[in-house]
Amino acid sequence: METKEGEVVCDFCGKHQKFIESLVASKQGNKSVGICNECIERSYEIIVEARSEKQAQQAKAE
């Protein structure tokens, strides 16, 4: 989440804090990790697509 220079970046896409709207951070052990709003939105889209595909496959199986 932080570069050597102390700048905050998204651990998923690497975007600098200047270029993102918001960042969700969590501490894991002695390391902080963060994900930006754009990566969260894309992750949500992937989950929705996967659920839709799974439901379509289940509907075909019935």
mmCIF file of N, CA and C in Angstrom:
data_model
loop_
_atom_site.group_PDB
_atom_site.id
_atom_site.type_symbol
_atom_site.label_atom_id
_atom_site.label_comp_id
_atom_site.label_asym_id
_atom_site.label_seq_id
_atom_site.Cartn_x
_atom_site.Cartn_y
_atom_site.Cartn_z
ATOM 1 N N MET A 1 0.805 -1.191 0.000
ATOM 2 C CA MET A 1 0.000 0.000 0.000
ATOM 3 C C MET A 1 0.851 1.258 0.000
ATOM 4 N N GLU A 2 2.056 1.185 0.497
ATOM 5 C CA GLU A 2 2.945 2.346 0.470
ATOM 6 C C GLU A 2 4.207 2.014 -0.297
ATOM 7 N N THR A 3 4.661 2.992 -1.048
ATOM 8 C CA THR A 3 5.925 2.839 -1.753
ATOM 9 C C THR A 3 7.060 3.161 -0.782
ATOM 10 N N LYS A 4 8.271 2.990 -1.228
ATOM 11 C CA LYS A 4 9.427 3.314 -0.390
ATOM 12 C C LYS A 4 9.416 4.778 0.016
ATOM 13 N N GLU A 5 8.829 5.597 -0.845
ATOM 14 C CA GLU A 5 8.778 7.036 -0.572
ATOM 15 C C GLU A 5 7.604 7.412 0.330
ATOM 16 N N GLY A 6 6.820 6.414 0.789
ATOM 17 C CA GLY A 6 5.692 6.682 1.674
ATOM 18 C C GLY A 6 4.413 7.066 0.948
ATOM 19 N N GLU A 7 4.380 6.909 -0.385
ATOM 20 C CA GLU A 7 3.184 7.236 -1.147
ATOM 21 C C GLU A 7 2.220 6.056 -1.097
ATOM 22 N N VAL A 8 0.929 6.364 -1.045
ATOM 23 C CA VAL A 8 -0.083 5.315 -0.975
ATOM 24 C C VAL A 8 -0.483 4.907 -2.386
ATOM 25 N N VAL A 9 -0.492 3.582 -2.633
ATOM 26 C CA VAL A 9 -0.896 3.033 -3.924
ATOM 27 C C VAL A 9 -1.823 1.839 -3.692
ATOM 28 N N CYS A 10 -2.621 1.515 -4.700
ATOM 29 C CA CYS A 10 -3.477 0.336 -4.662
ATOM 30 C C CYS A 10 -2.602 -0.893 -4.861
ATOM 31 N N ASP A 11 -2.763 -1.891 -4.005
ATOM 32 C CA ASP A 11 -1.963 -3.110 -4.117
ATOM 33 C C ASP A 11 -2.406 -3.992 -5.278
ATOM 34 N N PHE A 12 -3.562 -3.709 -5.871
ATOM 35 C CA PHE A 12 -4.052 -4.521 -6.975
ATOM 36 C C PHE A 12 -3.630 -3.952 -8.326
ATOM 37 N N CYS A 13 -3.886 -2.661 -8.545
ATOM 38 C CA CYS A 13 -3.574 -2.076 -9.854
ATOM 39 C C CYS A 13 -2.336 -1.187 -9.827
ATOM 40 N N GLY A 14 -1.887 -0.799 -8.645
ATOM 41 C CA GLY A 14 -0.696 0.023 -8.519
ATOM 42 C C GLY A 14 -0.907 1.513 -8.724
ATOM 43 N N LYS A 15 -2.183 1.935 -8.874
ATOM 44 C CA LYS A 15 -2.437 3.364 -9.068
ATOM 45 C C LYS A 15 -2.081 4.155 -7.811
ATOM 46 N N HIS A 16 -1.528 5.321 -8.036
ATOM 47 C CA HIS A 16 -1.135 6.245 -6.982
ATOM 48 C C HIS A 16 -2.375 6.912 -6.401
ATOM 49 N N GLN A 17 -2.310 7.268 -5.129
ATOM 50 C CA GLN A 17 -3.448 7.882 -4.443
ATOM 51 C C GLN A 17 -3.958 9.140 -5.137
ATOM 52 N N LYS A 18 -3.110 9.825 -5.889
ATOM 53 C CA LYS A 18 -3.535 11.030 -6.596
ATOM 54 C C LYS A 18 -4.534 10.725 -7.697
ATOM 55 N N PHE A 19 -4.554 9.459 -8.168
ATOM 56 C CA PHE A 19 -5.370 9.097 -9.312
ATOM 57 C C PHE A 19 -6.559 8.221 -8.967
ATOM 58 N N ILE A 20 -6.819 8.015 -7.675
ATOM 59 C CA ILE A 20 -7.961 7.206 -7.271
ATOM 60 C C ILE A 20 -8.884 8.008 -6.362
ATOM 61 N N GLU A 21 -10.155 7.610 -6.370
ATOM 62 C CA GLU A 21 -11.158 8.306 -5.571
ATOM 63 C C GLU A 21 -11.051 7.944 -4.095
ATOM 64 N N SER A 22 -10.933 6.634 -3.823
ATOM 65 C CA SER A 22 -10.827 6.197 -2.435
ATOM 66 C C SER A 22 -10.071 4.874 -2.366
ATOM 67 N N LEU A 23 -9.610 4.551 -1.177
ATOM 68 C CA LEU A 23 -8.817 3.353 -0.956
ATOM 69 C C LEU A 23 -9.289 2.690 0.334
ATOM 70 N N VAL A 24 -9.590 1.403 0.263
ATOM 71 C CA VAL A 24 -9.957 0.632 1.447
ATOM 72 C C VAL A 24 -8.695 -0.092 1.900
ATOM 73 N N ALA A 25 -8.341 0.082 3.158
ATOM 74 C CA ALA A 25 -7.101 -0.499 3.665
ATOM 75 C C ALA A 25 -7.390 -1.454 4.809
ATOM 76 N N SER A 26 -6.508 -2.434 4.944
ATOM 77 C CA SER A 26 -6.591 -3.406 6.023
ATOM 78 C C SER A 26 -5.185 -3.749 6.464
ATOM 79 N N LYS A 27 -5.042 -3.981 7.721
ATOM 80 C CA LYS A 27 -3.725 -4.359 8.241
ATOM 81 C C LYS A 27 -3.698 -5.868 8.424
ATOM 82 N N GLN A 28 -2.684 -6.498 7.848
ATOM 83 C CA GLN A 28 -2.492 -7.934 7.984
ATOM 84 C C GLN A 28 -1.114 -8.152 8.576
ATOM 85 N N GLY A 29 -1.101 -8.519 9.830
ATOM 86 C CA GLY A 29 0.178 -8.637 10.530
ATOM 87 C C GLY A 29 0.786 -7.253 10.682
ATOM 88 N N ASN A 30 2.010 -7.099 10.228
ATOM 89 C CA ASN A 30 2.653 -5.787 10.314
ATOM 90 C C ASN A 30 2.641 -5.068 8.971
ATOM 91 N N LYS A 31 1.827 -5.568 8.014
ATOM 92 C CA LYS A 31 1.757 -4.961 6.689
ATOM 93 C C LYS A 31 0.345 -4.470 6.398
ATOM 94 N N SER A 32 0.232 -3.297 5.824
ATOM 95 C CA SER A 32 -1.055 -2.774 5.394
ATOM 96 C C SER A 32 -1.232 -3.059 3.914
ATOM 97 N N VAL A 33 -2.448 -3.433 3.531
ATOM 98 C CA VAL A 33 -2.777 -3.647 2.126
ATOM 99 C C VAL A 33 -3.994 -2.799 1.801
ATOM 100 N N GLY A 34 -4.076 -2.375 0.544
ATOM 101 C CA GLY A 34 -5.199 -1.530 0.153
ATOM 102 C C GLY A 34 -5.687 -1.845 -1.243
ATOM 103 N N ILE A 35 -6.970 -1.555 -1.475
ATOM 104 C CA ILE A 35 -7.578 -1.736 -2.783
ATOM 105 C C ILE A 35 -8.390 -0.483 -3.099
ATOM 106 N N CYS A 36 -8.238 0.017 -4.318
ATOM 107 C CA CYS A 36 -8.916 1.258 -4.698
ATOM 108 C C CYS A 36 -10.353 0.984 -5.129
ATOM 109 N N ASN A 37 -11.148 2.030 -5.189
ATOM 110 C CA ASN A 37 -12.549 1.895 -5.566
ATOM 111 C C ASN A 37 -12.714 1.307 -6.969
ATOM 112 N N GLU A 38 -11.819 1.596 -7.881
ATOM 113 C CA GLU A 38 -11.930 1.060 -9.236
ATOM 114 C C GLU A 38 -11.719 -0.455 -9.243
ATOM 115 N N CYS A 39 -10.770 -0.940 -8.460
ATOM 116 C CA CYS A 39 -10.530 -2.384 -8.382
ATOM 117 C C CYS A 39 -11.685 -3.084 -7.669
ATOM 118 N N ILE A 40 -12.260 -2.425 -6.671
ATOM 119 C CA ILE A 40 -13.431 -2.988 -5.992
ATOM 120 C C ILE A 40 -14.586 -3.106 -6.979
ATOM 121 N N GLU A 41 -14.817 -2.058 -7.765
ATOM 122 C CA GLU A 41 -15.900 -2.088 -8.746
ATOM 123 C C GLU A 41 -15.684 -3.197 -9.774
ATOM 124 N N ARG A 42 -14.469 -3.340 -10.258
ATOM 125 C CA ARG A 42 -14.169 -4.382 -11.243
ATOM 126 C C ARG A 42 -14.326 -5.772 -10.618
ATOM 127 N N SER A 43 -13.899 -5.928 -9.373
ATOM 128 C CA SER A 43 -14.056 -7.205 -8.673
ATOM 129 C C SER A 43 -15.535 -7.546 -8.527
ATOM 130 N N TYR A 44 -16.329 -6.562 -8.203
ATOM 131 C CA TYR A 44 -17.775 -6.774 -8.080
ATOM 132 C C TYR A 44 -18.372 -7.225 -9.417
ATOM 133 N N GLU A 45 -17.958 -6.574 -10.501
ATOM 134 C CA GLU A 45 -18.445 -6.960 -11.832
ATOM 135 C C GLU A 45 -18.082 -8.407 -12.150
ATOM 136 N N ILE A 46 -16.876 -8.812 -11.800
ATOM 137 C CA ILE A 46 -16.429 -10.185 -12.046
ATOM 138 C C ILE A 46 -17.292 -11.169 -11.253
ATOM 139 N N ILE A 47 -17.573 -10.841 -10.002
ATOM 140 C CA ILE A 47 -18.404 -11.707 -9.164
ATOM 141 C C ILE A 47 -19.818 -11.816 -9.727
ATOM 142 N N VAL A 48 -20.397 -10.692 -10.129
ATOM 143 C CA VAL A 48 -21.752 -10.705 -10.696
ATOM 144 C C VAL A 48 -21.788 -11.541 -11.973
ATOM 145 N N GLU A 49 -20.802 -11.380 -12.840
ATOM 146 C CA GLU A 49 -20.733 -12.169 -14.074
ATOM 147 C C GLU A 49 -20.617 -13.657 -13.770
ATOM 148 N N ALA A 50 -19.781 -14.011 -12.810
ATOM 149 C CA ALA A 50 -19.590 -15.412 -12.451
ATOM 150 C C ALA A 50 -20.881 -16.008 -11.890
ATOM 151 N N ARG A 51 -21.595 -15.243 -11.064
ATOM 152 C CA ARG A 51 -22.863 -15.728 -10.516
ATOM 153 C C ARG A 51 -23.883 -15.933 -11.626
ATOM 154 N N SER A 52 -23.950 -14.990 -12.552
ATOM 155 C CA SER A 52 -24.895 -15.103 -13.664
ATOM 156 C C SER A 52 -24.599 -16.341 -14.494
ATOM 157 N N GLU A 53 -23.333 -16.590 -14.782
ATOM 158 C CA GLU A 53 -22.942 -17.765 -15.553
ATOM 159 C C GLU A 53 -23.292 -19.049 -14.802
ATOM 160 N N LYS A 54 -23.052 -19.059 -13.506
ATOM 161 C CA LYS A 54 -23.363 -20.236 -12.701
ATOM 162 C C LYS A 54 -24.867 -20.494 -12.681
ATOM 163 N N GLN A 55 -25.649 -19.436 -12.540
ATOM 164 C CA GLN A 55 -27.101 -19.590 -12.529
ATOM 165 C C GLN A 55 -27.601 -20.076 -13.887
ATOM 166 N N ALA A 56 -27.011 -19.591 -14.949
ATOM 167 C CA ALA A 56 -27.406 -20.033 -16.294
ATOM 168 C C ALA A 56 -27.075 -21.514 -16.478
ATOM 169 N N GLN A 57 -25.937 -21.946 -15.985
ATOM 170 C CA GLN A 57 -25.548 -23.359 -16.092
ATOM 171 C C GLN A 57 -26.487 -24.232 -15.260
ATOM 172 N N GLN A 58 -26.865 -23.754 -14.087
ATOM 173 C CA GLN A 58 -27.775 -24.510 -13.245
ATOM 174 C C GLN A 58 -29.161 -24.618 -13.884
ATOM 175 N N ALA A 59 -29.604 -23.547 -14.521
ATOM 176 C CA ALA A 59 -30.905 -23.534 -15.185
ATOM 177 C C ALA A 59 -30.909 -24.536 -16.348
ATOM 178 N N LYS A 60 -29.809 -24.637 -17.079
ATOM 179 C CA LYS A 60 -29.703 -25.598 -18.191
ATOM 180 C C LYS A 60 -29.733 -27.032 -17.686
ATOM 181 N N ALA A 61 -29.156 -27.256 -16.498
ATOM 182 C CA ALA A 61 -29.071 -28.593 -15.936
ATOM 183 C C ALA A 61 -30.427 -29.089 -15.427
ATOM 184 N N GLU A 62 -31.328 -28.185 -15.161
ATOM 185 C CA GLU A 62 -32.647 -28.571 -14.630
ATOM 186 C C GLU A 62 -33.588 -29.028 -15.668
#
